[in-house]
Short mmCIF file of C-alpha atoms in Angstrom, two decimals:
data_model
loop_
_atom_site.label_atom_id
_atom_site.label_comp_id
_atom_site.label_asym_id
_atom_site.label_seq_id
_atom_site.Cartn_x
_atom_site.Cartn_y
_atom_site.Cartn_z
CA UNK K 1 0.03 0.01 0.02
CA UNK K 2 1.14 3.62 -0.77
CA UNK K 3 1.85 6.06 2.00
CA UNK K 4 -0.87 8.42 3.21
CA UNK K 5 -0.49 12.08 2.10
CA UNK K 6 0.96 14.34 4.82
CA UNK K 7 -1.88 16.72 3.74
CA UNK K 8 -4.56 14.09 4.78
CA UNK K 9 -2.80 13.63 8.13
CA UNK K 10 -2.85 17.27 8.64
CA UNK K 11 -6.65 17.75 7.73
CA UNK K 12 -7.45 14.83 10.02
CA UNK K 13 -5.65 16.15 12.83
CA UNK K 14 -7.31 19.46 12.49
CA UNK K 15 -10.77 17.98 12.33
CA UNK K 16 -10.03 15.53 15.12
CA UNK K 17 -8.81 18.28 17.45
CA UNK K 18 -11.87 20.49 16.69
CA UNK K 19 -14.27 17.44 17.07
CA UNK K 20 -12.58 16.74 20.61
CA UNK K 21 -13.34 20.24 21.71
CA UNK K 22 -16.71 20.26 20.48
CA UNK K 23 -17.52 16.91 22.05
CA UNK K 24 -16.10 17.84 25.37
CA UNK K 25 -18.19 20.93 25.27
CA UNK K 26 -21.35 19.34 24.28
CA UNK K 27 -20.85 16.60 26.89
CA UNK K 28 -20.25 18.95 29.73
CA UNK K 29 -22.93 21.61 29.00
CA UNK K 30 -25.78 19.59 27.62
CA UNK K 31 -28.04 17.48 29.97
CA UNK K 32 -28.11 13.92 28.71
CA UNK K 33 -31.11 11.92 29.24
CA UNK K 34 -30.94 8.26 29.91
CA UNK K 35 -31.72 7.51 26.31
CA UNK K 36 -28.74 9.57 24.93
CA UNK K 37 -25.14 8.99 25.50
CA UNK K 38 -22.11 11.25 24.56
CA UNK K 39 -18.63 10.23 24.57
CA UNK K 40 -15.14 10.91 22.96
CA UNK K 41 -13.32 7.54 22.39
CA UNK K 42 -10.38 6.50 20.49
CA UNK K 43 -10.15 10.08 19.05
CA UNK K 44 -13.65 10.18 17.57
CA UNK K 45 -16.91 11.89 18.68
CA UNK K 46 -19.92 9.50 19.10
CA UNK K 47 -23.38 10.36 19.52
CA UNK K 48 -25.63 7.43 20.11
CA UNK K 49 -29.40 7.25 20.50
CA UNK K 50 -30.86 4.22 22.36
CA UNK K 51 -34.29 2.97 21.32
CA UNK K 52 -35.22 0.17 23.61
CA UNK K 53 -32.58 -2.46 23.46
CA UNK K 54 -31.08 -1.04 20.13
CA UNK K 55 -28.24 1.55 19.93
CA UNK K 56 -28.16 3.53 16.68
CA UNK K 57 -25.13 5.63 15.98
CA UNK K 58 -26.06 8.81 14.21
CA UNK K 59 -24.12 11.00 11.68
CA UNK K 60 -24.42 14.60 13.25
CA UNK K 61 -24.39 16.99 10.36
CA UNK K 62 -23.74 19.93 12.66
CA UNK K 63 -20.31 18.38 13.33
CA UNK K 64 -19.52 18.34 9.65
CA UNK K 65 -20.64 22.03 9.17
CA UNK K 66 -18.81 23.25 12.40
CA UNK K 67 -15.66 21.50 11.51
CA UNK K 68 -15.57 22.71 7.98
CA UNK K 69 -16.18 26.29 9.03
CA UNK K 70 -13.62 25.97 11.75
CA UNK K 71 -11.03 24.86 9.33
CA UNK K 72 -11.80 27.67 7.09
CA UNK K 73 -11.23 30.12 9.92
CA UNK K 74 -8.07 28.52 10.96
CA UNK K 75 -6.88 28.72 7.40
CA UNK K 76 -7.37 32.59 7.61
CA UNK K 77 -5.37 32.83 10.82
CA UNK K 78 -2.52 30.58 9.24
CA UNK K 79 -2.69 32.88 6.29
CA UNK K 80 -2.23 36.11 8.37
CA UNK K 81 0.70 34.50 10.26
CA UNK K 82 2.22 33.31 6.88
CA UNK K 83 2.00 36.92 5.50
CA UNK K 84 3.73 38.29 8.77
CA UNK K 85 6.56 35.69 8.44
CA UNK K 86 7.06 36.23 4.78
CA UNK K 87 7.31 39.97 5.26
CA UNK K 88 9.46 40.07 8.29
CA UNK K 89 11.64 37.15 7.79
CA UNK K 90 14.56 37.85 5.42
CA UNK K 91 15.42 34.24 5.00
CA UNK K 92 11.86 33.24 4.07
CA UNK K 93 12.48 32.31 0.59
CA UNK K 94 9.87 32.48 -2.27
CA UNK K 95 10.22 28.77 -2.68
CA UNK K 96 9.22 28.17 0.83
CA UNK K 97 6.42 30.53 0.58
CA UNK K 98 4.94 28.61 -2.46
CA UNK K 99 5.37 25.32 -0.77
CA UNK K 100 3.43 26.40 2.28
CA UNK K 101 0.60 28.11 0.22
CA UNK K 102 0.29 24.81 -1.70
CA UNK K 103 -0.10 23.08 1.56
CA UNK K 104 -2.83 25.43 2.82
CA UNK K 105 -4.71 25.44 -0.34
CA UNK K 106 -4.64 21.48 -0.35
CA UNK K 107 -6.23 21.69 3.10
CA UNK K 108 -8.86 23.92 1.80
CA UNK K 109 -9.47 21.81 -1.26
CA UNK K 110 -9.70 18.68 0.75
CA UNK K 111 -12.18 20.24 3.33
CA UNK K 112 -14.27 21.32 0.35
CA UNK K 113 -14.13 17.82 -1.21
CA UNK K 114 -14.99 16.14 2.20
CA UNK K 115 -17.93 18.51 3.02
CA UNK K 116 -19.50 18.35 -0.43
CA UNK K 117 -19.42 14.42 -0.59
CA UNK K 118 -20.39 13.99 3.01
CA UNK K 119 -23.09 16.45 2.95
CA UNK K 120 -24.77 14.71 -0.02
CA UNK K 121 -23.80 17.42 -2.58
CA UNK K 122 -25.32 20.43 -1.00
CA UNK K 123 -26.26 23.36 -3.03
CA UNK K 124 -23.50 25.83 -4.18
CA UNK K 125 -24.63 28.64 -1.84
CA UNK K 126 -24.70 26.22 1.10
CA UNK K 127 -21.12 25.20 0.54
CA UNK K 128 -20.01 28.90 0.41
CA UNK K 129 -21.97 29.70 3.50
CA UNK K 130 -20.73 26.69 5.64
CA UNK K 131 -17.05 27.42 4.84
CA UNK K 132 -17.66 31.14 5.67
CA UNK K 133 -15.17 32.43 3.13
CA UNK K 134 -16.14 36.12 3.56
CA UNK K 135 -17.29 35.99 7.33
CA UNK K 136 -13.65 35.77 8.68
CA UNK K 137 -12.48 38.80 6.76
CA UNK K 138 -11.69 41.80 9.23
CA UNK K 139 -11.46 45.47 8.68
CA UNK K 140 -7.76 45.15 8.59
CA UNK K 141 -7.23 42.42 6.26
CA UNK K 142 -9.75 43.92 3.88
CA UNK K 143 -7.21 46.77 3.02
CA UNK K 144 -4.17 44.18 3.30
CA UNK K 145 -3.02 43.46 -0.36
CA UNK K 146 -0.51 40.79 0.74
CA UNK K 147 -3.07 38.99 2.81
CA UNK K 148 -5.87 39.33 0.14
CA UNK K 149 -3.41 37.81 -2.44
CA UNK K 150 -2.83 34.77 -0.42
CA UNK K 151 -6.39 34.49 0.68
CA UNK K 152 -7.81 34.47 -2.79
CA UNK K 153 -5.26 31.75 -3.79
CA UNK K 154 -6.04 29.57 -0.74
CA UNK K 155 -9.75 30.12 -0.13
CA UNK K 156 -11.36 31.50 -3.43
CA UNK K 157 -9.78 29.63 -6.27
CA UNK K 158 -10.81 26.18 -4.94
CA UNK K 159 -14.43 27.45 -4.56
CA UNK K 160 -14.73 29.07 -8.18
CA UNK K 161 -16.98 26.11 -9.16
CA UNK K 162 -19.33 26.98 -6.19
CA UNK K 163 -19.60 30.91 -6.58
CA UNK K 164 -23.00 32.19 -7.23
CA UNK K 165 -24.51 35.59 -7.96
CA UNK K 166 -25.18 36.05 -4.14
CA UNK K 167 -21.64 35.34 -3.32
CA UNK K 168 -20.35 37.86 -5.97
CA UNK K 169 -22.76 40.52 -4.70
CA UNK K 170 -21.54 40.10 -1.13
CA UNK K 171 -18.00 40.10 -2.38
CA UNK K 172 -18.65 43.44 -4.07
CA UNK K 173 -20.19 44.94 -1.04
CA UNK K 174 -17.12 44.50 1.15
CA UNK K 175 -15.17 47.61 2.15
CA UNK K 176 -12.26 46.89 -0.15
CA UNK K 177 -9.60 49.47 -0.87
CA UNK K 178 -8.84 49.92 -4.53
CA UNK K 179 -5.61 48.06 -4.26
CA UNK K 180 -7.14 45.00 -2.62
CA UNK K 181 -10.15 45.11 -5.17
CA UNK K 182 -7.57 45.16 -7.95
CA UNK K 183 -5.78 42.22 -6.32
CA UNK K 184 -9.06 40.17 -6.46
CA UNK K 185 -9.50 41.28 -10.02
CA UNK K 186 -6.03 39.93 -10.90
CA UNK K 187 -6.94 36.77 -9.28
CA UNK K 188 -10.16 36.29 -11.21
CA UNK K 189 -8.28 37.26 -14.34
CA UNK K 190 -5.60 34.50 -13.86
CA UNK K 191 -8.67 32.13 -13.71
CA UNK K 192 -10.35 33.54 -16.75
CA UNK K 193 -9.29 30.87 -19.28
CA UNK K 194 -10.38 28.05 -17.10
CA UNK K 195 -13.95 29.60 -16.41
CA UNK K 196 -17.23 29.08 -18.35
CA UNK K 197 -18.61 32.13 -20.07
CA UNK K 198 -21.51 32.20 -17.65
CA UNK K 199 -19.05 32.39 -14.67
CA UNK K 200 -17.00 34.98 -16.49
CA UNK K 201 -20.00 37.17 -17.01
CA UNK K 202 -21.14 36.71 -13.36
CA UNK K 203 -17.87 37.89 -12.19
CA UNK K 204 -18.29 41.11 -14.21
CA UNK K 205 -22.03 41.73 -13.59
CA UNK K 206 -22.04 41.16 -9.91
CA UNK K 207 -18.52 41.90 -8.61
CA UNK K 208 -16.56 44.14 -10.88
CA UNK K 209 -19.39 46.32 -12.33
CA UNK K 210 -21.21 46.50 -8.96
CA UNK K 211 -18.03 47.50 -7.02
CA UNK K 212 -16.96 50.07 -9.55
CA UNK K 213 -20.29 51.86 -9.68
CA UNK K 214 -20.53 52.11 -5.83
CA UNK K 215 -20.56 55.86 -4.60
CA UNK K 216 -19.63 54.89 -0.95
CA UNK K 217 -15.96 53.92 -1.53
CA UNK K 218 -13.04 56.02 -0.87
CA UNK K 219 -12.26 56.32 -4.56
CA UNK K 220 -15.39 55.47 -6.58
CA UNK K 221 -14.39 53.87 -10.14
CA UNK K 222 -10.85 53.57 -8.61
CA UNK K 223 -9.48 56.24 -10.89
CA UNK K 224 -7.31 58.25 -8.67
CA UNK K 225 -4.20 56.12 -8.26
CA UNK K 226 -4.09 54.86 -12.06
CA UNK K 227 -1.77 56.22 -14.87
CA UNK K 228 -4.27 56.80 -17.65
CA UNK K 229 -6.66 54.74 -19.43
CA UNK K 230 -4.52 51.91 -20.22
CA UNK K 231 -3.66 51.23 -16.63
CA UNK K 232 -7.10 52.02 -15.35
CA UNK K 233 -8.75 49.45 -17.67
CA UNK K 234 -6.02 46.62 -16.87
CA UNK K 235 -6.10 47.19 -13.05
CA UNK K 236 -9.98 47.46 -12.62
CA UNK K 237 -11.21 45.09 -15.30
CA UNK K 238 -8.62 42.63 -16.08
CA UNK K 239 -9.63 40.07 -18.65
CA UNK K 240 -13.29 40.90 -17.88
CA UNK K 241 -13.40 44.25 -19.93
CA UNK K 242 -15.01 42.73 -23.01
CA UNK K 243 -18.29 42.16 -20.77
CA UNK K 244 -18.56 45.94 -20.25
CA UNK K 245 -20.35 48.19 -22.60
CA UNK K 246 -18.40 51.36 -23.74
CA UNK K 247 -20.75 53.77 -22.05
CA UNK K 248 -19.88 51.92 -18.67
CA UNK K 249 -16.34 53.15 -19.18
CA UNK K 250 -17.30 56.57 -20.07
CA UNK K 251 -19.71 56.97 -17.05
CA UNK K 252 -17.23 55.57 -14.24
CA UNK K 253 -14.08 57.45 -15.65
CA UNK K 254 -14.64 60.80 -17.24
CA UNK K 255 -11.14 60.79 -18.48
CA UNK K 256 -11.58 57.50 -20.32
CA UNK K 257 -9.86 57.41 -23.81
CA UNK K 258 -11.30 54.78 -26.17
CA UNK K 259 -8.30 55.58 -28.71
CA UNK K 260 -5.72 54.81 -26.05
CA UNK K 261 -7.04 51.22 -25.42
CA UNK K 262 -8.61 50.75 -28.97
CA UNK K 263 -6.68 47.28 -29.37
CA UNK K 264 -8.17 46.18 -26.03
CA UNK K 265 -11.63 46.93 -26.99
CA UNK K 266 -14.07 44.28 -28.07
CA UNK K 267 -15.83 44.32 -31.40
CA UNK K 268 -18.98 45.09 -29.69
CA UNK K 269 -17.25 48.03 -28.01
CA UNK K 270 -15.83 49.21 -31.29
CA UNK K 271 -19.26 49.25 -32.78
CA UNK K 272 -20.58 51.12 -29.92
CA UNK K 273 -17.63 53.70 -30.27
CA UNK K 274 -18.51 54.37 -33.96
CA UNK K 275 -22.25 54.87 -33.33
CA UNK K 276 -22.09 56.82 -29.91
CA UNK K 277 -22.83 60.56 -30.69
CA UNK K 278 -20.84 61.50 -27.71
CA UNK K 279 -17.78 60.39 -29.22
CA UNK K 280 -18.08 62.06 -32.58
CA UNK K 281 -16.60 59.19 -34.46
CA UNK K 282 -19.23 59.23 -37.17
CA UNK K 283 -17.85 62.55 -38.26
CA UNK K 284 -14.31 61.69 -37.88
CA UNK K 285 -12.65 59.78 -40.66
CA UNK K 286 -9.31 59.20 -38.94
CA UNK K 287 -11.00 57.54 -35.98
CA UNK K 288 -13.04 55.41 -38.32
CA UNK K 289 -9.88 54.23 -40.15
CA UNK K 290 -8.19 53.45 -36.87
CA UNK K 291 -11.20 51.36 -35.55
CA UNK K 292 -11.23 49.44 -38.88
CA UNK K 293 -7.53 48.96 -38.85
CA UNK K 294 -7.63 47.54 -35.35
CA UNK K 295 -10.49 45.13 -36.39
CA UNK K 296 -8.51 43.98 -39.51
CA UNK K 297 -5.13 43.66 -37.98
CA UNK K 298 -6.11 41.89 -34.93
CA UNK K 299 -4.42 38.43 -34.37
CA UNK K 300 -7.96 37.15 -33.28
CA UNK K 301 -10.12 35.69 -36.09
CA UNK K 302 -13.68 36.82 -36.80
CA UNK K 303 -13.12 40.35 -35.36
CA UNK K 304 -14.90 41.84 -38.49
CA UNK K 305 -17.88 39.58 -38.49
CA UNK K 306 -18.37 40.05 -34.60
CA UNK K 307 -18.21 43.98 -35.08
CA UNK K 308 -20.96 43.83 -37.83
CA UNK K 309 -23.23 41.57 -35.58
CA UNK K 310 -23.14 44.40 -32.94
CA UNK K 311 -23.18 47.13 -35.61
CA UNK K 312 -26.41 45.80 -37.18
CA UNK K 313 -28.06 45.35 -33.77
CA UNK K 314 -27.16 48.85 -32.79
CA UNK K 315 -28.28 50.46 -35.99
CA UNK K 316 -31.53 48.58 -35.87
CA UNK K 317 -32.14 49.74 -32.25
CA UNK K 318 -31.42 53.31 -33.06
CA UNK K 319 -33.40 53.16 -36.27
CA UNK K 320 -30.20 54.12 -38.36
CA UNK K 321 -31.08 53.44 -42.14
CA UNK K 322 -28.01 55.09 -43.53
CA UNK K 323 -24.63 56.61 -42.33
CA UNK K 324 -25.08 60.18 -43.42
CA UNK K 325 -21.39 61.18 -43.51
CA UNK K 326 -20.40 60.18 -47.05
CA UNK K 327 -16.49 60.35 -46.44
CA UNK K 328 -17.07 58.11 -43.46
CA UNK K 329 -19.48 55.83 -45.10
CA UNK K 330 -17.07 55.33 -48.10
CA UNK K 331 -14.21 54.28 -45.86
CA UNK K 332 -16.18 51.81 -43.88
CA UNK K 333 -17.74 50.07 -47.02
CA UNK K 334 -14.35 50.19 -48.98
CA UNK K 335 -12.31 48.73 -46.14
CA UNK K 336 -14.87 45.97 -45.41
CA UNK K 337 -15.12 45.04 -49.06
CA UNK K 338 -11.46 44.91 -49.35
CA UNK K 339 -11.14 42.67 -46.15
CA UNK K 340 -13.92 40.32 -47.57
CA UNK K 341 -12.33 39.88 -51.10
CA UNK K 342 -10.28 36.82 -50.20
CA UNK K 343 -13.25 35.29 -48.83
CA UNK K 344 -15.59 36.01 -51.59
CA UNK K 345 -14.58 33.08 -53.85
CA UNK K 346 -15.80 30.54 -51.31
CA UNK K 347 -18.79 32.48 -50.15
CA UNK K 348 -22.16 30.70 -50.36
CA UNK K 349 -25.39 32.41 -51.50
CA UNK K 350 -26.43 32.77 -47.89
CA UNK K 351 -23.06 34.53 -47.06
CA UNK K 352 -23.75 37.20 -49.78
CA UNK K 353 -27.21 37.55 -48.60
CA UNK K 354 -25.96 38.21 -44.96
CA UNK K 355 -23.43 40.83 -46.15
CA UNK K 356 -25.43 42.64 -48.73
CA UNK K 357 -28.94 42.27 -47.29
CA UNK K 358 -28.05 42.86 -43.60
CA UNK K 359 -24.50 43.77 -42.59
CA UNK K 360 -23.82 46.42 -45.28
CA UNK K 361 -27.34 47.98 -45.59
CA UNK K 362 -26.47 51.39 -44.11
CA UNK K 363 -23.22 51.65 -46.02
CA UNK K 364 -24.50 50.78 -49.58
CA UNK K 365 -25.25 54.29 -50.58
CA UNK K 366 -21.68 54.43 -51.22
CA UNK K 367 -21.63 51.32 -53.43
CA UNK K 368 -20.47 51.99 -56.96
CA UNK K 369 -19.65 49.95 -60.14
CA UNK K 370 -15.99 50.10 -58.94
CA UNK K 371 -17.08 48.21 -55.77
CA UNK K 372 -17.93 45.28 -57.95
CA UNK K 373 -14.27 44.73 -58.84
CA UNK K 374 -13.59 42.63 -55.71
CA UNK K 375 -16.56 40.18 -56.32
CA UNK K 376 -15.62 37.02 -58.53
CA UNK K 377 -17.53 36.75 -61.77
CA UNK K 378 -17.86 33.08 -61.50
CA UNK K 379 -20.09 33.04 -58.51
CA UNK K 380 -23.35 31.05 -58.65
CA UNK K 381 -26.66 32.75 -60.07
CA UNK K 382 -28.06 32.58 -56.60
CA UNK K 383 -25.26 34.54 -55.33
CA UNK K 384 -25.77 37.13 -58.10
CA UNK K 385 -29.46 37.46 -56.91
CA UNK K 386 -28.42 37.72 -53.28
CA UNK K 387 -26.18 40.82 -54.17
CA UNK K 388 -28.88 42.25 -56.51
CA UNK K 389 -31.60 41.96 -53.86
CA UNK K 390 -29.46 43.70 -51.32
CA UNK K 391 -28.80 46.62 -53.66
CA UNK K 392 -32.41 46.98 -54.58
CA UNK K 393 -33.88 46.83 -50.96
CA UNK K 394 -31.25 49.52 -49.92
CA UNK K 395 -32.76 52.03 -52.32
CA UNK K 396 -36.07 52.26 -50.26
CA UNK K 397 -34.15 54.21 -47.52
CA UNK K 398 -32.39 56.55 -49.77
CA UNK K 399 -33.07 60.02 -51.35
CA UNK K 400 -32.96 60.05 -55.22
CA UNK K 401 -29.69 61.79 -55.29
CA UNK K 402 -28.30 58.86 -53.13
CA UNK K 403 -29.25 56.23 -55.60
CA UNK K 404 -27.04 56.62 -58.65
CA UNK K 405 -24.20 54.51 -57.62
CA UNK K 406 -26.52 51.60 -56.83
CA UNK K 407 -28.60 52.08 -59.97
CA UNK K 408 -25.37 51.78 -61.91
CA UNK K 409 -24.05 48.96 -59.99
CA UNK K 410 -27.15 46.89 -60.62
CA UNK K 411 -26.63 47.38 -64.45
CA UNK K 412 -23.04 46.21 -64.33
CA UNK K 413 -23.86 43.41 -62.15
CA UNK K 414 -26.57 42.07 -64.40
CA UNK K 415 -24.47 42.61 -67.39
CA UNK K 416 -21.73 40.65 -65.98
CA UNK K 417 -23.78 37.66 -64.86
CA UNK K 418 -23.55 34.41 -66.84
CA UNK K 419 -26.02 33.99 -69.62
CA UNK K 420 -27.61 31.09 -68.05
CA UNK K 421 -28.73 33.26 -65.00
CA UNK K 422 -32.09 34.89 -64.91
CA UNK K 423 -32.08 38.01 -62.70
CA UNK K 424 -35.07 39.79 -61.47
CA UNK K 425 -34.78 43.60 -61.25
CA UNK K 426 -37.37 45.92 -59.67
CA UNK K 427 -37.04 49.61 -60.89
CA UNK K 428 -39.68 52.15 -60.29
CA UNK K 429 -42.15 49.50 -59.52
CA UNK K 430 -41.84 47.86 -62.79
CA UNK K 431 -40.66 43.97 -62.60
CA UNK K 432 -38.39 43.12 -65.42
CA UNK K 433 -36.92 39.71 -65.91
CA UNK K 434 -33.60 39.82 -67.90
CA UNK K 435 -32.06 36.91 -69.53
CA UNK K 436 -28.71 37.55 -70.68
#
């Protein structure tokens, strides 16, 4: 047989020590009837109920809860002592610190595992409540960065699978300093790749967003001690910034500069930047070029597609039927068509329909016969029809003076289609079928 882990011995000793004191207290202070016996034999607490001539040993769930909670509290005390030793002992090496941190975390993980199994898989909130993760925090260690860093590693990381909305709200309501809040954000950010999207969003919605919008902290929004927008965004949002709306940044930090963190903004936030009147982007060709350059040069795939999903949603909500600034509109359409050009040869009819009937609708007033150069001539008849339908539908929202480019493009498109294609054209209400 293999040897038993030293961590199991440690955990067992802690539990037995607690159980012994609890047993002694209960045996000495509780009046015991003739039908109930209380004893501590061979290092284990026994509670027996006698029914007639039959003695039935019961599993006391209170012992399980108290022991688990006590271990959690003991870990806090050990963590405080560890911080003190590490800061004041010059020979306390980083290697030794990491070893002891690993030991403490394993005790926490073992306690969690034992409680969860022995309590018949209690609910998530019950596990958090029993271990009392937040209850043992004091006013002093709420502002102690070194303690919170170790506390998060030892006590929060093992519980990430169990955290709930209520836990996050309780966490956000604590009297953190900006420094300790940012320490927790760093801890959550380290775990970001390992978390499901639902958990990631929970961290943002019920911890980060709630804390940063509080008005009763010493530095609402944690703006004062940061060095510009880049530093502020990284410290206060970490990996979770993509879950915020651009307007959230602007409300919390009046000095927020979207251009300073353009590469860090999500496609959704870039769409919001372009359409937000307060930023003036729709009147600024330079900013629009920068936004599209950041989308097209991003190492992450699908940025342009994700941008247009958000862009279409926002324009629909705002009832925007055309981007009125022609120079801005020209830039957006031309850069998009150029980016799509390598993909056009493998586009299916549905792909052409998506882009020309949905994504590009508010930009098509800038479409000209020259725009057709990037579209292969050997696409299917259905693909030709999808493009033609998009061009025709866009006419409904345009003034007569804005339709010339589209009308000319339709003619060129139909002339260039294969002879076998039958294209329907609706002009001035007259339905024409052209066979070329």
